[in-house]
């Protein structure tokens, strides 16, 4: 039987919800390697963290590691805090604890895709109920309706996604990611498909509802101006020196 990954009291782990130190991810494609280096990255409870950078700089790669779907090549430290304990994520990967990783993803994380990812055959109400049902939480219809009103989409609950505007679909997707009260929501360019005015409104609503629910956010964007006024912390992924055989990027404080 493999030993459980070591968990530490919160006093030792500090107050960070997620902490990465000395993390790298390497890959190769067509004879050219790519290395992403993350000297230090952290998210604290309730924070809005912006992750900015040009296309191909590793933003989505870092987000996938935060989402526990992509294994780092190496890390001095990669921990997530659950309640009063901090779990060693690298140990879970090294020990092949896929079930434990899946449980963390389901219970503690929310995700917002560029296109929203709403199921077309379900109404807005049905889409919003999905993460609650997946976590065994039934009978929370009043909570769905109340949260939808806060997000400005209460009148849309009985519509299907094809009857929504781009901005409305993203608001629904954002709320769906928040409803089961995850510790952390990861958003990959969630406003890419809407204009600047609607994008600002979506981000403001995102931040507002997350604060009410006590959820931290990591949002990937190429547009620093979009998140400048709402982000508590900003990291930038920057492409560095490259050669025919290797491209390197570093993600650090902006």
PDB file of C-alpha atoms in Angstrom:
ATOM      1  CA  UNK A   1       0.000   0.000   0.000  1.00  0.00           C
ATOM      2  CA  UNK A   2       1.382   3.387  -0.957  1.00  0.00           C
ATOM      3  CA  UNK A   3       1.685   5.937   1.858  1.00  0.00           C
ATOM      4  CA  UNK A   4      -0.675   8.898   1.875  1.00  0.00           C
ATOM      5  CA  UNK A   5       0.887  12.159   0.636  1.00  0.00           C
ATOM      6  CA  UNK A   6       2.055  14.120   3.630  1.00  0.00           C
ATOM      7  CA  UNK A   7      -0.396  16.714   4.893  1.00  0.00           C
ATOM      8  CA  UNK A   8       0.746  19.536   7.125  1.00  0.00           C
ATOM      9  CA  UNK A   9      -1.081  21.790   9.564  1.00  0.00           C
ATOM     10  CA  UNK A  10      -1.988  25.141   8.080  1.00  0.00           C
ATOM     11  CA  UNK A  11       0.401  26.958  10.380  1.00  0.00           C
ATOM     12  CA  UNK A  12       3.320  25.231   8.665  1.00  0.00           C
ATOM     13  CA  UNK A  13       1.954  25.562   5.145  1.00  0.00           C
ATOM     14  CA  UNK A  14       1.161  29.254   5.506  1.00  0.00           C
ATOM     15  CA  UNK A  15      -2.045  30.887   4.326  1.00  0.00           C
ATOM     16  CA  UNK A  16      -1.608  30.198   0.607  1.00  0.00           C
ATOM     17  CA  UNK A  17      -4.396  28.227  -1.044  1.00  0.00           C
ATOM     18  CA  UNK A  18      -1.972  27.163  -3.792  1.00  0.00           C
ATOM     19  CA  UNK A  19       1.807  27.363  -3.626  1.00  0.00           C
ATOM     20  CA  UNK A  20       4.293  26.500  -6.365  1.00  0.00           C
ATOM     21  CA  UNK A  21       8.041  26.911  -5.930  1.00  0.00           C
ATOM     22  CA  UNK A  22      10.707  25.963  -8.458  1.00  0.00           C
ATOM     23  CA  UNK A  23       8.231  24.308 -10.818  1.00  0.00           C
ATOM     24  CA  UNK A  24       9.063  23.345 -14.402  1.00  0.00           C
ATOM     25  CA  UNK A  25       7.157  21.750 -17.255  1.00  0.00           C
ATOM     26  CA  UNK A  26       8.960  20.518 -20.354  1.00  0.00           C
ATOM     27  CA  UNK A  27       7.640  19.179 -23.638  1.00  0.00           C
ATOM     28  CA  UNK A  28       8.890  18.550 -27.149  1.00  0.00           C
ATOM     29  CA  UNK A  29       7.143  18.912 -30.498  1.00  0.00           C
ATOM     30  CA  UNK A  30       8.641  18.560 -33.947  1.00  0.00           C
ATOM     31  CA  UNK A  31      12.181  18.474 -32.625  1.00  0.00           C
ATOM     32  CA  UNK A  32      11.830  21.723 -30.652  1.00  0.00           C
ATOM     33  CA  UNK A  33      11.560  21.687 -26.876  1.00  0.00           C
ATOM     34  CA  UNK A  34       9.566  24.066 -24.687  1.00  0.00           C
ATOM     35  CA  UNK A  35      10.351  24.687 -21.030  1.00  0.00           C
ATOM     36  CA  UNK A  36       8.095  26.629 -18.687  1.00  0.00           C
ATOM     37  CA  UNK A  37       9.673  27.792 -15.441  1.00  0.00           C
ATOM     38  CA  UNK A  38       7.671  29.055 -12.469  1.00  0.00           C
ATOM     39  CA  UNK A  39      10.064  30.276  -9.744  1.00  0.00           C
ATOM     40  CA  UNK A  40       7.184  31.071  -7.370  1.00  0.00           C
ATOM     41  CA  UNK A  41       3.419  31.269  -7.752  1.00  0.00           C
ATOM     42  CA  UNK A  42       0.797  31.507  -5.065  1.00  0.00           C
ATOM     43  CA  UNK A  43      -2.893  32.140  -4.649  1.00  0.00           C
ATOM     44  CA  UNK A  44      -4.427  33.118  -1.337  1.00  0.00           C
ATOM     45  CA  UNK A  45      -8.046  32.516  -0.325  1.00  0.00           C
ATOM     46  CA  UNK A  46     -10.457  34.928  -1.991  1.00  0.00           C
ATOM     47  CA  UNK A  47      -7.839  36.542  -4.252  1.00  0.00           C
ATOM     48  CA  UNK A  48      -8.311  37.486  -7.895  1.00  0.00           C
ATOM     49  CA  UNK A  49      -5.032  36.540  -9.605  1.00  0.00           C
ATOM     50  CA  UNK A  50      -4.412  37.577 -13.212  1.00  0.00           C
ATOM     51  CA  UNK A  51      -2.108  35.534 -15.439  1.00  0.00           C
ATOM     52  CA  UNK A  52      -1.086  37.520 -18.513  1.00  0.00           C
ATOM     53  CA  UNK A  53       1.253  36.985 -21.426  1.00  0.00           C
ATOM     54  CA  UNK A  54       1.522  36.616 -25.169  1.00  0.00           C
ATOM     55  CA  UNK A  55       0.230  33.617 -27.097  1.00  0.00           C
ATOM     56  CA  UNK A  56       2.512  30.608 -26.671  1.00  0.00           C
ATOM     57  CA  UNK A  57       4.111  31.879 -23.468  1.00  0.00           C
ATOM     58  CA  UNK A  58       2.774  29.048 -21.287  1.00  0.00           C
ATOM     59  CA  UNK A  59      -0.269  30.621 -19.610  1.00  0.00           C
ATOM     60  CA  UNK A  60      -2.623  27.771 -20.439  1.00  0.00           C
ATOM     61  CA  UNK A  61       0.056  25.226 -19.518  1.00  0.00           C
ATOM     62  CA  UNK A  62       0.326  26.754 -16.052  1.00  0.00           C
ATOM     63  CA  UNK A  63      -3.465  26.832 -15.763  1.00  0.00           C
ATOM     64  CA  UNK A  64      -3.648  23.119 -16.632  1.00  0.00           C
ATOM     65  CA  UNK A  65      -1.158  22.340 -13.858  1.00  0.00           C
ATOM     66  CA  UNK A  66      -3.237  24.383 -11.426  1.00  0.00           C
ATOM     67  CA  UNK A  67      -6.270  22.404 -12.638  1.00  0.00           C
ATOM     68  CA  UNK A  68      -4.446  19.173 -11.690  1.00  0.00           C
ATOM     69  CA  UNK A  69      -4.804  17.753 -15.193  1.00  0.00           C
ATOM     70  CA  UNK A  70      -1.175  18.260 -16.298  1.00  0.00           C
ATOM     71  CA  UNK A  71       1.749  16.878 -14.331  1.00  0.00           C
ATOM     72  CA  UNK A  72       4.735  19.176 -13.782  1.00  0.00           C
ATOM     73  CA  UNK A  73       8.087  17.814 -14.896  1.00  0.00           C
ATOM     74  CA  UNK A  74       9.564  18.819 -11.542  1.00  0.00           C
ATOM     75  CA  UNK A  75       8.797  21.046  -8.567  1.00  0.00           C
ATOM     76  CA  UNK A  76      10.510  21.930  -5.312  1.00  0.00           C
ATOM     77  CA  UNK A  77       7.066  22.515  -3.854  1.00  0.00           C
ATOM     78  CA  UNK A  78       3.504  22.243  -5.182  1.00  0.00           C
ATOM     79  CA  UNK A  79       0.847  22.194  -2.508  1.00  0.00           C
ATOM     80  CA  UNK A  80      -2.853  22.992  -2.250  1.00  0.00           C
ATOM     81  CA  UNK A  81      -4.626  23.768   0.998  1.00  0.00           C
ATOM     82  CA  UNK A  82      -7.930  22.084   1.809  1.00  0.00           C
ATOM     83  CA  UNK A  83      -9.582  23.343   4.965  1.00  0.00           C
ATOM     84  CA  UNK A  84      -6.883  23.329   7.640  1.00  0.00           C
ATOM     85  CA  UNK A  85      -4.486  20.988   5.847  1.00  0.00           C
ATOM     86  CA  UNK A  86      -2.078  21.347   2.951  1.00  0.00           C
ATOM     87  CA  UNK A  87      -1.707  18.481   0.457  1.00  0.00           C
ATOM     88  CA  UNK A  88       1.438  17.685  -1.510  1.00  0.00           C
ATOM     89  CA  UNK A  89       0.263  17.628  -5.141  1.00  0.00           C
ATOM     90  CA  UNK A  90       3.612  16.418  -6.491  1.00  0.00           C
ATOM     91  CA  UNK A  91       3.372  13.375  -4.219  1.00  0.00           C
ATOM     92  CA  UNK A  92      -0.066  12.593  -5.626  1.00  0.00           C
ATOM     93  CA  UNK A  93       1.339  12.691  -9.172  1.00  0.00           C
ATOM     94  CA  UNK A  94       4.413  10.660  -8.280  1.00  0.00           C
ATOM     95  CA  UNK A  95       2.324   7.995  -6.546  1.00  0.00           C
ATOM     96  CA  UNK A  96      -0.224   7.821  -9.363  1.00  0.00           C
ATOM     97  CA  UNK A  97      -3.099   8.866  -7.117  1.00  0.00           C
ATOM     98  CA  UNK A  98      -5.440   9.692 -10.013  1.00  0.00           C
ATOM     99  CA  UNK A  99      -8.557   9.119  -7.923  1.00  0.00           C
ATOM    100  CA  UNK A 100      -7.447  11.611  -5.302  1.00  0.00           C
ATOM    101  CA  UNK A 101      -6.556  14.168  -7.957  1.00  0.00           C
ATOM    102  CA  UNK A 102      -9.957  13.681  -9.604  1.00  0.00           C
ATOM    103  CA  UNK A 103     -11.701  14.229  -6.279  1.00  0.00           C
ATOM    104  CA  UNK A 104      -9.774  17.444  -5.686  1.00  0.00           C
ATOM    105  CA  UNK A 105     -10.714  18.668  -9.153  1.00  0.00           C
ATOM    106  CA  UNK A 106     -14.397  17.850  -8.665  1.00  0.00           C
ATOM    107  CA  UNK A 107     -14.830  19.215  -5.168  1.00  0.00           C
ATOM    108  CA  UNK A 108     -12.360  22.083  -4.903  1.00  0.00           C
ATOM    109  CA  UNK A 109     -11.986  23.522  -8.402  1.00  0.00           C
ATOM    110  CA  UNK A 110     -14.200  25.312 -10.896  1.00  0.00           C
ATOM    111  CA  UNK A 111     -13.296  25.967 -14.546  1.00  0.00           C
ATOM    112  CA  UNK A 112     -14.454  28.520 -17.120  1.00  0.00           C
ATOM    113  CA  UNK A 113     -13.553  27.912 -20.769  1.00  0.00           C
ATOM    114  CA  UNK A 114     -13.150  30.502 -23.517  1.00  0.00           C
ATOM    115  CA  UNK A 115     -16.395  29.393 -25.154  1.00  0.00           C
ATOM    116  CA  UNK A 116     -18.294  28.815 -21.913  1.00  0.00           C
ATOM    117  CA  UNK A 117     -18.734  25.081 -22.455  1.00  0.00           C
ATOM    118  CA  UNK A 118     -22.481  25.082 -21.726  1.00  0.00           C
ATOM    119  CA  UNK A 119     -24.403  21.950 -22.666  1.00  0.00           C
ATOM    120  CA  UNK A 120     -26.771  22.958 -25.483  1.00  0.00           C
ATOM    121  CA  UNK A 121     -29.514  20.469 -24.593  1.00  0.00           C
ATOM    122  CA  UNK A 122     -29.891  21.841 -21.044  1.00  0.00           C
ATOM    123  CA  UNK A 123     -31.489  25.094 -19.978  1.00  0.00           C
ATOM    124  CA  UNK A 124     -29.486  27.669 -18.065  1.00  0.00           C
ATOM    125  CA  UNK A 125     -31.009  26.259 -14.885  1.00  0.00           C
ATOM    126  CA  UNK A 126     -29.926  22.735 -15.861  1.00  0.00           C
ATOM    127  CA  UNK A 127     -26.402  23.856 -16.683  1.00  0.00           C
ATOM    128  CA  UNK A 128     -26.089  25.660 -13.359  1.00  0.00           C
ATOM    129  CA  UNK A 129     -27.292  22.605 -11.441  1.00  0.00           C
ATOM    130  CA  UNK A 130     -24.656  20.283 -12.961  1.00  0.00           C
ATOM    131  CA  UNK A 131     -21.726  20.897 -10.570  1.00  0.00           C
ATOM    132  CA  UNK A 132     -24.057  20.707  -7.580  1.00  0.00           C
ATOM    133  CA  UNK A 133     -25.418  17.327  -8.684  1.00  0.00           C
ATOM    134  CA  UNK A 134     -21.929  16.028  -9.466  1.00  0.00           C
ATOM    135  CA  UNK A 135     -21.024  16.722  -5.843  1.00  0.00           C
ATOM    136  CA  UNK A 136     -24.169  15.087  -4.486  1.00  0.00           C
ATOM    137  CA  UNK A 137     -25.901  18.345  -3.604  1.00  0.00           C
ATOM    138  CA  UNK A 138     -29.553  18.244  -4.555  1.00  0.00           C
ATOM    139  CA  UNK A 139     -32.494  20.469  -3.657  1.00  0.00           C
ATOM    140  CA  UNK A 140     -30.566  23.736  -4.004  1.00  0.00           C
ATOM    141  CA  UNK A 141     -32.908  25.410  -6.479  1.00  0.00           C
ATOM    142  CA  UNK A 142     -33.328  28.530  -4.285  1.00  0.00           C
ATOM    143  CA  UNK A 143     -29.542  28.975  -4.211  1.00  0.00           C
ATOM    144  CA  UNK A 144     -29.376  28.749  -8.005  1.00  0.00           C
ATOM    145  CA  UNK A 145     -32.112  31.349  -8.467  1.00  0.00           C
ATOM    146  CA  UNK A 146     -30.604  33.730  -5.899  1.00  0.00           C
ATOM    147  CA  UNK A 147     -27.107  33.499  -7.381  1.00  0.00           C
ATOM    148  CA  UNK A 148     -28.472  33.969 -10.905  1.00  0.00           C
ATOM    149  CA  UNK A 149     -30.184  37.181  -9.809  1.00  0.00           C
ATOM    150  CA  UNK A 150     -26.908  38.479  -8.348  1.00  0.00           C
ATOM    151  CA  UNK A 151     -25.205  37.716 -11.650  1.00  0.00           C
ATOM    152  CA  UNK A 152     -27.921  39.505 -13.630  1.00  0.00           C
ATOM    153  CA  UNK A 153     -29.145  36.360 -15.411  1.00  0.00           C
ATOM    154  CA  UNK A 154     -32.177  35.473 -13.329  1.00  0.00           C
ATOM    155  CA  UNK A 155     -34.555  36.034 -16.258  1.00  0.00           C
ATOM    156  CA  UNK A 156     -32.587  33.559 -18.386  1.00  0.00           C
ATOM    157  CA  UNK A 157     -32.949  30.430 -16.256  1.00  0.00           C
ATOM    158  CA  UNK A 158     -35.396  28.663 -18.561  1.00  0.00           C
ATOM    159  CA  UNK A 159     -33.615  29.510 -21.819  1.00  0.00           C
ATOM    160  CA  UNK A 160     -31.252  27.249 -23.733  1.00  0.00           C
ATOM    161  CA  UNK A 161     -27.696  28.444 -24.547  1.00  0.00           C
ATOM    162  CA  UNK A 162     -28.454  29.115 -28.250  1.00  0.00           C
ATOM    163  CA  UNK A 163     -30.904  31.814 -27.147  1.00  0.00           C
ATOM    164  CA  UNK A 164     -28.251  33.722 -25.183  1.00  0.00           C
ATOM    165  CA  UNK A 165     -25.812  36.407 -26.273  1.00  0.00           C
ATOM    166  CA  UNK A 166     -22.085  35.801 -25.967  1.00  0.00           C
ATOM    167  CA  UNK A 167     -21.871  37.858 -22.792  1.00  0.00           C
ATOM    168  CA  UNK A 168     -24.853  36.061 -21.259  1.00  0.00           C
ATOM    169  CA  UNK A 169     -23.354  32.650 -22.009  1.00  0.00           C
ATOM    170  CA  UNK A 170     -20.140  33.641 -20.275  1.00  0.00           C
ATOM    171  CA  UNK A 171     -22.013  34.912 -17.222  1.00  0.00           C
ATOM    172  CA  UNK A 172     -23.778  31.552 -16.999  1.00  0.00           C
ATOM    173  CA  UNK A 173     -20.458  29.708 -17.375  1.00  0.00           C
ATOM    174  CA  UNK A 174     -18.856  31.845 -14.676  1.00  0.00           C
ATOM    175  CA  UNK A 175     -21.729  31.239 -12.266  1.00  0.00           C
ATOM    176  CA  UNK A 176     -21.737  27.509 -12.994  1.00  0.00           C
ATOM    177  CA  UNK A 177     -18.058  27.357 -12.005  1.00  0.00           C
ATOM    178  CA  UNK A 178     -18.789  29.183  -8.740  1.00  0.00           C
ATOM    179  CA  UNK A 179     -22.027  27.570  -7.558  1.00  0.00           C
ATOM    180  CA  UNK A 180     -20.590  24.541  -5.734  1.00  0.00           C
ATOM    181  CA  UNK A 181     -18.363  26.979  -3.829  1.00  0.00           C
ATOM    182  CA  UNK A 182     -14.970  25.676  -4.941  1.00  0.00           C
ATOM    183  CA  UNK A 183     -11.888  27.020  -3.231  1.00  0.00           C
ATOM    184  CA  UNK A 184     -10.491  28.099  -6.606  1.00  0.00           C
ATOM    185  CA  UNK A 185     -11.933  28.907 -10.033  1.00  0.00           C
ATOM    186  CA  UNK A 186      -9.662  28.799 -13.089  1.00  0.00           C
ATOM    187  CA  UNK A 187     -10.703  30.859 -16.104  1.00  0.00           C
ATOM    188  CA  UNK A 188      -8.977  30.556 -19.486  1.00  0.00           C
ATOM    189  CA  UNK A 189      -9.580  33.756 -21.491  1.00  0.00           C
ATOM    190  CA  UNK A 190     -13.281  33.779 -20.459  1.00  0.00           C
ATOM    191  CA  UNK A 191     -13.987  37.071 -22.259  1.00  0.00           C
ATOM    192  CA  UNK A 192     -12.197  36.321 -25.543  1.00  0.00           C
ATOM    193  CA  UNK A 193     -15.470  35.994 -27.480  1.00  0.00           C
ATOM    194  CA  UNK A 194     -17.071  39.273 -26.357  1.00  0.00           C
ATOM    195  CA  UNK A 195     -16.295  42.933 -26.963  1.00  0.00           C
ATOM    196  CA  UNK A 196     -14.335  45.072 -24.496  1.00  0.00           C
ATOM    197  CA  UNK A 197     -17.364  46.653 -22.825  1.00  0.00           C
ATOM    198  CA  UNK A 198     -19.063  43.297 -22.216  1.00  0.00           C
ATOM    199  CA  UNK A 199     -15.742  41.790 -21.163  1.00  0.00           C
ATOM    200  CA  UNK A 200     -15.310  44.386 -18.420  1.00  0.00           C
ATOM    201  CA  UNK A 201     -18.849  43.734 -17.186  1.00  0.00           C
ATOM    202  CA  UNK A 202     -18.287  39.963 -17.095  1.00  0.00           C
ATOM    203  CA  UNK A 203     -15.021  40.357 -15.159  1.00  0.00           C
ATOM    204  CA  UNK A 204     -16.622  42.777 -12.681  1.00  0.00           C
ATOM    205  CA  UNK A 205     -19.523  40.382 -12.068  1.00  0.00           C
ATOM    206  CA  UNK A 206     -17.093  37.460 -11.789  1.00  0.00           C
ATOM    207  CA  UNK A 207     -15.087  39.268  -9.137  1.00  0.00           C
ATOM    208  CA  UNK A 208     -18.173  40.431  -7.238  1.00  0.00           C
ATOM    209  CA  UNK A 209     -19.878  37.023  -6.982  1.00  0.00           C
ATOM    210  CA  UNK A 210     -16.590  35.278  -6.145  1.00  0.00           C
ATOM    211  CA  UNK A 211     -16.071  37.694  -3.249  1.00  0.00           C
ATOM    212  CA  UNK A 212     -19.548  36.920  -1.913  1.00  0.00           C
ATOM    213  CA  UNK A 213     -18.840  33.174  -2.095  1.00  0.00           C
ATOM    214  CA  UNK A 214     -15.266  33.454  -0.801  1.00  0.00           C
ATOM    215  CA  UNK A 215     -13.752  31.856  -3.906  1.00  0.00           C
ATOM    216  CA  UNK A 216     -10.294  32.613  -5.301  1.00  0.00           C
ATOM    217  CA  UNK A 217      -9.865  33.166  -9.052  1.00  0.00           C
ATOM    218  CA  UNK A 218      -6.980  32.680 -11.448  1.00  0.00           C
ATOM    219  CA  UNK A 219      -7.840  34.244 -14.786  1.00  0.00           C
ATOM    220  CA  UNK A 220      -5.739  33.928 -17.932  1.00  0.00           C
ATOM    221  CA  UNK A 221      -5.856  36.891 -20.286  1.00  0.00           C
ATOM    222  CA  UNK A 222      -3.661  38.582 -22.875  1.00  0.00           C
ATOM    223  CA  UNK A 223      -5.209  41.959 -21.929  1.00  0.00           C
ATOM    224  CA  UNK A 224      -3.676  43.406 -18.767  1.00  0.00           C
ATOM    225  CA  UNK A 225      -5.928  46.497 -18.940  1.00  0.00           C
ATOM    226  CA  UNK A 226      -8.979  44.268 -18.577  1.00  0.00           C
ATOM    227  CA  UNK A 227      -7.956  43.031 -15.124  1.00  0.00           C
ATOM    228  CA  UNK A 228      -5.689  45.829 -13.891  1.00  0.00           C
ATOM    229  CA  UNK A 229      -8.304  47.340 -11.584  1.00  0.00           C
ATOM    230  CA  UNK A 230      -9.646  44.073 -10.134  1.00  0.00           C
ATOM    231  CA  UNK A 231      -6.590  41.825  -9.750  1.00  0.00           C
ATOM    232  CA  UNK A 232      -5.062  41.459  -6.279  1.00  0.00           C
ATOM    233  CA  UNK A 233      -1.974  39.865  -7.787  1.00  0.00           C
ATOM    234  CA  UNK A 234      -0.672  39.652 -11.352  1.00  0.00           C
ATOM    235  CA  UNK A 235       1.778  37.197 -12.905  1.00  0.00           C
ATOM    236  CA  UNK A 236       3.228  37.490 -16.399  1.00  0.00           C
ATOM    237  CA  UNK A 237       4.537  34.673 -18.599  1.00  0.00           C
ATOM    238  CA  UNK A 238       7.407  35.952 -20.730  1.00  0.00           C
ATOM    239  CA  UNK A 239       9.206  34.169 -23.547  1.00  0.00           C
ATOM    240  CA  UNK A 240      12.954  34.307 -23.051  1.00  0.00           C
ATOM    241  CA  UNK A 241      15.967  33.380 -25.128  1.00  0.00           C
ATOM    242  CA  UNK A 242      15.314  30.621 -27.630  1.00  0.00           C
ATOM    243  CA  UNK A 243      17.295  28.364 -29.917  1.00  0.00           C
ATOM    244  CA  UNK A 244      16.343  25.980 -32.710  1.00  0.00           C
ATOM    245  CA  UNK A 245      16.106  23.222 -30.107  1.00  0.00           C
ATOM    246  CA  UNK A 246      14.568  24.978 -27.079  1.00  0.00           C
ATOM    247  CA  UNK A 247      12.134  27.784 -26.262  1.00  0.00           C
ATOM    248  CA  UNK A 248      11.886  28.869 -22.632  1.00  0.00           C
ATOM    249  CA  UNK A 249       9.267  30.919 -20.832  1.00  0.00           C
ATOM    250  CA  UNK A 250       9.207  32.197 -17.261  1.00  0.00           C
ATOM    251  CA  UNK A 251       6.064  33.053 -15.269  1.00  0.00           C
ATOM    252  CA  UNK A 252       6.642  35.489 -12.441  1.00  0.00           C
ATOM    253  CA  UNK A 253       5.181  38.586 -10.752  1.00  0.00           C
ATOM    254  CA  UNK A 254       4.319  41.344 -13.224  1.00  0.00           C
TER     255      UNK A 254
END
